[in-house]
CSV table of C-alpha atoms and ligand atoms in Angstrom, one decimal:
chain,number,residue,atom,x,y,z
A,994,MET,CA,-17.8,-1.3,-17.9
A,995,LYS,CA,-16.2,-1.1,-14.5
A,996,GLU,CA,-14.0,1.9,-13.7
A,997,ILE,CA,-10.3,1.3,-13.8
A,998,VAL,CA,-8.3,1.5,-10.6
A,999,VAL,CA,-4.5,1.3,-10.2
A,1000,SER,CA,-2.4,1.1,-7.1
A,1001,GLY,CA,1.2,0.5,-6.4
A,1002,ILE,CA,2.6,-1.3,-3.5
A,1003,ARG,CA,6.1,-0.5,-2.2
A,1004,PRO,CA,8.1,-3.8,-1.7
A,1005,THR,CA,9.4,-2.7,1.7
A,1006,GLY,CA,8.7,-4.6,4.9
A,1007,ASN,CA,6.0,-7.1,5.8
A,1008,LEU,CA,2.3,-6.2,6.2
A,1009,HIS,CA,1.1,-5.3,9.7
A,1010,LEU,CA,-2.4,-5.0,11.1
A,1011,GLY,CA,-2.5,-1.3,10.3
A,1012,ASN,CA,-1.9,-2.1,6.6
A,1013,TYR,CA,-4.5,-4.9,6.8
A,1014,PHE,CA,-7.3,-2.6,8.1
A,1015,GLY,CA,-6.1,0.2,5.8
A,1016,ALA,CA,-5.0,-0.4,2.3
A,1017,VAL,CA,-5.6,-4.2,2.2
A,1018,LYS,CA,-9.2,-4.0,3.2
A,1019,SER,CA,-9.9,-1.3,0.7
A,1020,PHE,CA,-8.3,-3.4,-2.0
A,1021,LEU,CA,-10.4,-6.4,-1.0
A,1022,GLN,CA,-13.5,-4.3,-1.5
A,1023,MET,CA,-12.4,-2.6,-4.6
A,1024,GLN,CA,-11.5,-5.8,-6.4
A,1025,HIS,CA,-15.2,-6.5,-6.6
A,1026,ASP,CA,-16.4,-3.1,-7.6
A,1027,TYR,CA,-13.7,-2.0,-10.1
A,1028,ASN,CA,-11.4,-3.2,-12.7
A,1029,CYS,CA,-8.3,-3.3,-10.5
A,1030,TYR,CA,-4.6,-3.3,-11.3
A,1031,PHE,CA,-2.5,-3.8,-8.2
A,1032,PHE,CA,1.3,-3.9,-8.8
A,1033,ILE,CA,4.4,-4.2,-6.7
A,1034,ALA,CA,6.6,-1.1,-7.4
A,1035,ASP,CA,10.0,-2.7,-7.7
A,1036,TRP,CA,11.4,-0.2,-10.2
A,1037,HIS,CA,10.6,2.6,-7.8
A,1038,SER,CA,12.6,0.9,-5.1
A,1039,LEU,CA,15.8,1.4,-7.1
A,1040,THR,CA,15.6,5.2,-6.5
A,1041,THR,CA,16.6,4.5,-2.9
A,1042,HIS,CA,18.2,1.1,-3.1
A,1043,PRO,CA,20.2,0.9,-6.4
A,1044,HIS,CA,21.4,-2.6,-5.5
A,1045,PRO,CA,18.6,-4.2,-3.5
A,1046,ASP,CA,19.5,-7.6,-2.2
A,1047,ASN,CA,17.2,-10.2,-3.3
A,1048,ILE,CA,14.5,-8.0,-4.8
A,1049,ARG,CA,12.8,-11.1,-6.3
A,1050,ARG,CA,12.4,-12.6,-2.8
A,1051,SER,CA,11.0,-9.4,-1.2
A,1052,VAL,CA,8.6,-9.0,-4.1
A,1053,LYS,CA,7.4,-12.6,-3.7
A,1054,THR,CA,7.0,-12.1,0.1
A,1055,ILE,CA,4.7,-9.1,-0.5
A,1056,LEU,CA,2.8,-10.9,-3.2
A,1057,ALA,CA,2.3,-13.9,-0.9
A,1058,GLU,CA,1.0,-11.6,1.9
A,1059,TYR,CA,-1.5,-9.8,-0.3
A,1060,LEU,CA,-2.7,-13.1,-1.8
A,1061,ALA,CA,-3.0,-14.5,1.8
A,1062,CYS,CA,-5.2,-11.6,2.8
A,1063,GLY,CA,-7.6,-12.4,0.0
A,1064,ILE,CA,-6.5,-10.3,-3.0
A,1065,ASP,CA,-7.9,-12.6,-5.7
A,1066,PRO,CA,-5.8,-12.8,-8.9
A,1067,GLU,CA,-9.0,-13.9,-10.7
A,1068,LEU,CA,-10.7,-10.6,-9.8
A,1069,ALA,CA,-7.8,-8.1,-9.8
A,1070,THR,CA,-4.8,-8.0,-12.0
A,1071,ILE,CA,-1.9,-8.3,-9.7
A,1072,TYR,CA,1.5,-7.9,-11.2
A,1073,ILE,CA,5.1,-6.9,-10.7
A,1074,GLN,CA,6.0,-3.5,-12.2
A,1075,SER,CA,9.2,-4.6,-13.8
A,1076,ASP,CA,7.4,-7.3,-15.8
A,1077,VAL,CA,5.5,-4.6,-17.7
A,1078,ARG,CA,8.2,-2.9,-19.8
A,1079,GLU,CA,5.6,-0.7,-21.5
A,1080,VAL,CA,5.5,1.4,-18.3
A,1081,ALA,CA,9.1,2.3,-18.9
A,1082,GLU,CA,8.4,3.5,-22.4
A,1083,LEU,CA,5.6,5.7,-21.2
A,1084,TYR,CA,7.8,7.0,-18.5
A,1085,LEU,CA,10.3,8.0,-21.1
A,1086,TYR,CA,7.7,10.0,-23.1
A,1087,LEU,CA,6.3,11.6,-19.9
A,1088,ASN,CA,9.9,12.7,-18.9
A,1089,MET,CA,10.3,14.5,-22.2
A,1090,ASN,CA,7.6,16.9,-21.0
A,1091,ALA,CA,8.4,16.9,-17.3
A,1092,TYR,CA,10.3,20.0,-16.2
A,1093,LEU,CA,13.1,20.2,-13.8
A,1094,GLY,CA,11.5,23.1,-11.8
A,1095,GLU,CA,8.3,21.3,-11.1
A,1096,LEU,CA,10.0,18.0,-10.2
A,1097,GLU,CA,12.4,19.8,-7.9
A,1098,ARG,CA,9.5,21.3,-6.0
A,1099,VAL,CA,8.0,18.0,-5.0
A,1100,THR,CA,8.2,17.7,-1.2
A,1101,SER,CA,9.1,14.0,-1.2
A,1102,PHE,CA,12.0,14.7,-3.6
A,1103,LYS,CA,13.2,17.5,-1.2
A,1104,ASP,CA,12.9,15.1,1.7
A,1105,LYS,CA,15.0,12.4,-0.1
A,1106,VAL,CA,17.6,15.0,-1.0
A,1107,ARG,CA,18.0,15.7,2.7
A,1108,LYS,CA,18.0,12.0,3.5
A,1109,GLN,CA,20.4,10.7,0.9
A,1110,PRO,CA,22.5,13.7,-0.2
A,1111,ASP,CA,25.1,11.3,-1.8
A,1112,ASN,CA,22.5,9.7,-4.1
A,1113,VAL,CA,20.3,12.4,-5.6
A,1114,ASN,CA,19.7,10.5,-8.8
A,1115,ALA,CA,17.4,11.2,-11.8
A,1116,GLY,CA,15.1,8.3,-10.8
A,1117,LEU,CA,14.4,10.1,-7.5
A,1118,LEU,CA,13.7,13.3,-9.4
A,1119,THR,CA,11.4,11.7,-11.9
A,1120,TYR,CA,9.6,9.5,-9.3
A,1121,PRO,CA,6.4,11.4,-10.1
A,1122,SER,CA,6.6,10.7,-13.8
A,1123,LEU,CA,7.1,7.0,-13.2
A,1124,MET,CA,4.2,6.9,-10.9
A,1125,ALA,CA,2.1,8.8,-13.5
A,1126,ALA,CA,3.1,6.2,-16.1
A,1127,ASP,CA,2.1,3.4,-13.7
A,1128,ILE,CA,-1.3,4.9,-13.5
A,1129,ILE,CA,-2.1,6.2,-16.9
A,1130,ILE,CA,-0.7,3.2,-18.7
A,1131,HIS,CA,-4.1,1.6,-17.8
A,1132,LYS,CA,-6.0,4.9,-18.2
A,1133,ALA,CA,-7.0,4.5,-14.5
A,1134,VAL,CA,-9.6,7.0,-13.1
A,1135,LYS,CA,-9.2,6.1,-9.5
A,1136,VAL,CA,-6.1,5.5,-7.4
A,1137,PRO,CA,-6.3,4.4,-3.8
A,1138,VAL,CA,-3.4,6.0,-2.0
A,1139,GLY,CA,-2.5,7.6,1.4
A,1140,LYS,CA,-2.7,11.3,1.9
A,1141,ASP,CA,1.0,11.6,1.6
A,1142,GLN,CA,0.7,10.7,-2.1
A,1143,GLU,CA,-1.4,13.7,-3.0
A,1144,GLN,CA,1.4,15.7,-4.5
A,1145,ASN,CA,2.4,12.8,-6.7
A,1146,MET,CA,-1.2,12.4,-7.7
A,1147,GLU,CA,-1.4,16.1,-8.7
A,1148,MET,CA,1.7,15.5,-10.8
A,1149,ALA,CA,0.0,12.5,-12.4
A,1150,ARG,CA,-3.0,14.5,-13.3
A,1151,LYS,CA,-0.8,17.3,-14.7
A,1152,PHE,CA,1.2,14.9,-16.8
A,1153,ALA,CA,-1.9,13.3,-18.2
A,1154,ARG,CA,-3.4,16.7,-19.0
A,1155,ARG,CA,-0.2,17.9,-20.5
A,1156,PHE,CA,0.1,14.9,-22.8
A,1157,ASN,CA,-3.4,15.5,-24.1
A,1158,THR,CA,-2.7,19.2,-24.6
A,1159,ILE,CA,0.6,18.8,-26.4
A,1160,TYR,CA,-0.7,16.3,-28.8
A,1161,ASP,CA,-4.2,17.7,-29.0
A,1162,VAL,CA,-5.8,14.4,-28.1
A,1163,ASP,CA,-8.1,13.0,-25.4
A,1164,CYS,CA,-6.0,10.0,-24.6
A,1165,PHE,CA,-5.6,10.0,-20.9
A,1166,PRO,CA,-8.3,10.6,-18.2
A,1167,GLU,CA,-7.1,12.5,-15.1
A,1168,PRO,CA,-6.9,10.0,-12.3
A,1169,ASP,CA,-8.6,10.8,-9.0
A,1170,SER,CA,-7.2,10.0,-5.6
A,1171,PHE,CA,-9.2,7.7,-3.4
A,1172,HIS,CA,-8.0,8.5,0.1
A,1173,LEU,CA,-7.6,5.3,2.0
A,1174,SER,CA,-7.1,6.9,5.4
A,1175,GLU,CA,-10.5,8.6,5.4
A,1176,LYS,CA,-12.3,5.3,4.8
A,1177,ALA,CA,-10.2,3.0,6.9
A,1178,VAL,CA,-10.3,1.9,10.5
A,1179,LYS,CA,-7.4,3.5,12.3
A,1180,VAL,CA,-5.2,1.0,14.0
A,1181,PRO,CA,-3.0,2.4,16.7
A,1182,GLY,CA,0.5,1.2,17.5
A,1183,LEU,CA,1.7,-0.4,20.7
A,1184,ASP,CA,4.0,2.3,21.9
A,1185,GLY,CA,1.5,4.6,23.4
A,1186,SER,CA,1.1,7.1,20.6
A,1187,GLY,CA,0.4,7.2,16.9
A,1188,LYS,CA,-0.6,4.8,14.2
A,1189,MET,CA,0.7,1.3,13.8
A,1190,GLY,CA,3.8,1.3,11.6
A,1191,LYS,CA,4.7,4.9,12.4
A,1192,SER,CA,7.7,3.8,14.4
A,1193,GLU,CA,10.0,0.8,14.7
A,1194,GLY,CA,8.6,-1.9,16.9
A,1195,ASN,CA,5.1,-0.6,17.4
A,1196,ALA,CA,3.5,-2.9,14.9
A,1197,ILE,CA,2.1,-6.5,14.9
A,1198,TYR,CA,3.0,-8.1,11.6
A,1199,LEU,CA,0.6,-10.5,9.9
A,1200,ILE,CA,3.5,-13.0,9.9
A,1201,ASP,CA,4.3,-12.7,13.6
A,1202,ASP,CA,3.8,-16.0,15.5
A,1203,GLU,CA,1.8,-16.4,18.6
A,1204,SER,CA,4.7,-15.9,21.0
A,1205,THR,CA,5.9,-12.8,19.2
A,1206,ILE,CA,2.4,-11.3,19.3
A,1207,LYS,CA,2.2,-12.0,23.0
A,1208,LYS,CA,5.6,-10.5,23.7
A,1209,LYS,CA,4.8,-7.3,21.8
A,1210,VAL,CA,1.4,-6.9,23.4
A,1211,MET,CA,2.6,-7.5,26.9
A,1212,LYS,CA,5.3,-4.8,26.4
A,1213,ALA,CA,2.7,-2.2,25.3
A,1214,VAL,CA,2.7,1.0,27.2
A,1215,THR,CA,0.2,1.3,30.1
A,1216,ASP,CA,-0.1,3.3,33.3
A,1217,SER,CA,-1.0,2.6,36.9
A,1218,GLY,CA,-4.7,2.6,36.2
A,1219,PRO,CA,-7.5,5.1,36.8
A,1220,THR,CA,-8.4,6.2,40.3
A,1221,VAL,CA,-11.5,8.1,39.5
A,1222,PRO,CA,-14.5,6.1,38.0
A,1223,ASN,CA,-15.4,6.8,34.4
A,1224,SER,CA,-12.3,8.8,33.7
A,1225,GLU,CA,-11.1,9.6,30.3
A,1226,LYS,CA,-8.6,7.2,28.9
A,1227,PRO,CA,-5.0,8.4,28.2
A,1228,GLU,CA,-3.8,7.8,24.7
A,1229,ALA,CA,-1.8,4.7,25.4
A,1230,ILE,CA,-4.8,3.1,27.2
A,1231,GLN,CA,-7.2,4.2,24.6
A,1232,ASN,CA,-5.0,2.6,21.9
A,1233,LEU,CA,-5.3,-0.8,23.7
A,1234,PHE,CA,-9.0,-0.5,23.8
A,1235,SER,CA,-9.1,0.5,20.1
A,1236,LEU,CA,-7.1,-2.6,19.2
A,1237,MET,CA,-9.5,-4.7,21.3
A,1238,ASP,CA,-12.4,-3.1,19.6
A,1239,ILE,CA,-11.0,-4.2,16.2
A,1240,VAL,CA,-10.1,-7.8,17.0
A,1241,SER,CA,-12.1,-8.9,20.1
A,1242,GLU,CA,-15.7,-9.8,20.7
A,1243,LYS,CA,-18.0,-7.0,21.9
A,1244,GLU,CA,-18.5,-8.8,25.3
A,1245,THR,CA,-14.7,-8.9,25.9
A,1246,TYR,CA,-14.4,-5.2,25.1
A,1247,ASP,CA,-17.3,-4.3,27.3
A,1248,PHE,CA,-15.9,-6.4,30.2
A,1249,PHE,CA,-12.6,-4.6,30.3
A,1250,ASN,CA,-14.2,-1.3,29.6
A,1251,ASP,CA,-16.5,-1.7,32.6
A,1252,GLN,CA,-13.5,-2.7,34.7
A,1253,TYR,CA,-11.7,0.4,33.6
A,1254,ASN,CA,-14.7,2.5,34.4
A,1255,ASN,CA,-14.9,0.9,37.9
A,1256,CYS,CA,-11.1,1.4,38.5
A,1257,ALA,CA,-10.7,-2.3,38.7
A,1258,ILE,CA,-8.8,-2.9,35.5
A,1259,ARG,CA,-5.8,-5.2,35.4
A,1260,TYR,CA,-3.8,-4.3,32.4
A,1261,GLY,CA,-2.0,-7.6,32.5
A,1262,ASP,CA,-5.2,-9.5,32.1
A,1263,MET,CA,-6.4,-7.2,29.4
A,1264,LYS,CA,-3.2,-7.6,27.4
A,1265,LYS,CA,-3.3,-11.4,27.7
A,1266,GLN,CA,-6.8,-11.4,26.3
A,1267,LEU,CA,-5.8,-8.9,23.6
A,1268,ALA,CA,-2.8,-11.1,22.6
A,1269,VAL,CA,-5.1,-14.1,22.4
A,1270,ASP,CA,-7.6,-12.3,20.2
A,1271,ILE,CA,-5.0,-10.7,17.9
A,1272,ASN,CA,-3.5,-14.2,17.5
A,1273,ALA,CA,-6.9,-15.7,16.7
A,1274,PHE,CA,-7.4,-13.0,14.1
A,1275,CYS,CA,-3.9,-13.3,12.5
A,1276,ALA,CA,-3.5,-17.1,12.7
A,1277,PRO,CA,-5.5,-18.1,9.6
A,1278,ILE,CA,-3.8,-15.3,7.5
A,1279,ARG,CA,-0.4,-16.3,8.8
A,1280,GLU,CA,-1.0,-19.9,7.9
A,1281,ARG,CA,-2.0,-18.9,4.4
A,1282,ILE,CA,1.1,-16.6,4.1
A,1283,LEU,CA,3.4,-19.5,5.1
A,1284,GLU,CA,1.7,-21.9,2.7
A,1285,ILE,CA,1.7,-19.5,-0.3
A,1286,GLN,CA,5.3,-18.4,0.4
A,1287,SER,CA,6.5,-21.9,0.3
A,1288,ASN,CA,4.7,-22.5,-3.1
A,1289,ASP,CA,7.1,-20.8,-5.5
A,1290,ALA,CA,5.5,-22.3,-8.5
A,1291,TYR,CA,2.1,-20.8,-7.5
A,1292,LEU,CA,3.7,-17.4,-6.9
A,1293,ASP,CA,5.5,-17.5,-10.3
A,1294,GLU,CA,2.2,-18.5,-12.0
A,1295,VAL,CA,0.3,-15.6,-10.4
A,1296,ALA,CA,3.0,-13.1,-11.3
A,1297,ARG,CA,3.1,-14.5,-14.9
A,1298,ALA,CA,-0.6,-14.4,-15.4
A,1299,GLY,CA,-0.9,-11.0,-13.9
A,1300,ALA,CA,1.9,-9.6,-16.1
A,1301,GLU,CA,0.2,-11.1,-19.1
A,1302,ARG,CA,-3.1,-9.3,-18.3
A,1303,ALA,CA,-1.4,-6.0,-17.4
A,1304,ARG,CA,0.7,-6.1,-20.6
A,1305,ILE,CA,-2.4,-6.5,-22.8
A,1306,SER,CA,-3.8,-3.3,-21.3
A,1307,ALA,CA,-0.4,-1.5,-21.3
A,1308,GLN,CA,0.4,-2.5,-24.9
A,1309,LYS,CA,-2.9,-1.1,-26.1
A,1310,THR,CA,-2.1,2.3,-24.5
A,1311,ILE,CA,1.5,2.3,-25.8
A,1312,ARG,CA,0.4,1.5,-29.3
A,1313,GLU,CA,-2.0,4.5,-29.2
A,1314,VAL,CA,0.7,6.7,-27.7
A,1315,ARG,CA,3.3,5.8,-30.3
A,1316,GLU,CA,0.8,6.5,-33.0
A,1317,ILE,CA,-0.1,9.9,-31.5
A,1318,ILE,CA,3.5,11.0,-31.2
A,1319,GLY,CA,4.2,9.7,-34.7
A,1320,PHE,CA,6.2,6.6,-34.2
A,1321,ARG,CA,5.5,3.2,-35.7
A,1322,ALA,CA,2.7,1.7,-33.7
A,1323,GLU,CA,4.3,-1.7,-33.2
B,2023,LIG,N1,4.3,6.2,-4.4
B,2023,LIG,C1,3.5,5.1,-3.8
B,2023,LIG,C2,3.8,5.0,-2.3
B,2023,LIG,O1,4.9,5.4,-2.0
B,2023,LIG,C3,3.7,3.8,-4.5
B,2023,LIG,C4,3.3,3.9,-6.0
B,2023,LIG,C5,4.1,3.8,-7.0
B,2023,LIG,C6,2.0,4.1,-6.5
B,2023,LIG,N2,3.4,3.9,-8.2
B,2023,LIG,C7,2.1,4.1,-7.9
B,2023,LIG,C8,0.7,4.2,-5.9
B,2023,LIG,C9,1.0,4.2,-8.7
B,2023,LIG,C10,-0.4,4.4,-6.7
B,2023,LIG,C11,-0.3,4.4,-8.1
B,2023,LIG,O2,3.1,4.5,-1.6
């Protein structure tokens, strides 16, 4: 039996190269090694956007992008959170044993209170119990998440343990985090510092067309070039080389690296080449995104089949939970 993995995807924004080499690549590997449940967390998005415009559309866009990257609905169960109502029932039970004090202490809750003081809703407060329900509904043991999710993961373990203790059962395993950032290639952004996606406009999206890629790369921050051979690269320059290391041939990288070391680098030429290589990398994915996105029937079918599989697993857990608490199982 393969170990069970669950991960939730926020339906915000398009995928960029940083996401691709981070979460997406891990998912691509994990779908072979584990019994994976990947879902789009559309209920969670109501905590910040009570009336999202066209949530169906943005969910489908994300779904199309993950499929285009190679998430295989035959290997992994990919579904939309709101299609699996059993999660909401488990969320209700978990909330009955989730305490105000511990929920209020969660850092991301405190951040949200600061960010949206006019909408401090119960969904925001109980975000960790919904996330716990997402995970333990399938009795997952591994959860690929970013480091920023560690506190939510601690809460998920706590809620799983607490349920077992209160009802004196061994129903839920405690899910382990599987830190994506430690395993993944780090993709820098184009604005001279930090990771791709950290700030607005420093990212290349998988959906960006050739001319958009070129424009973004040509605008990337550089300097006037080294004057001393073999000097250390400033961060902005190192970032361009790191990107080149990810998408270009080794010969290309070595060529520009030698030029840099000889103080003969022409950043314009380097960026042109980088744009070409990024485009060559993205083009086949982009074409698949466009093709899948325009195939509504296919997307609907993937979502339907995913929900069906996820519900089989979720219903099994909910039946057990209802019985444990003392409700009628069906
Ligand atoms: N909180 C996660 C994030 O912001 C998304 C998420 C929701 C999730 N439910 C989950 C991740 C369950 C892993 C497992 O990225």
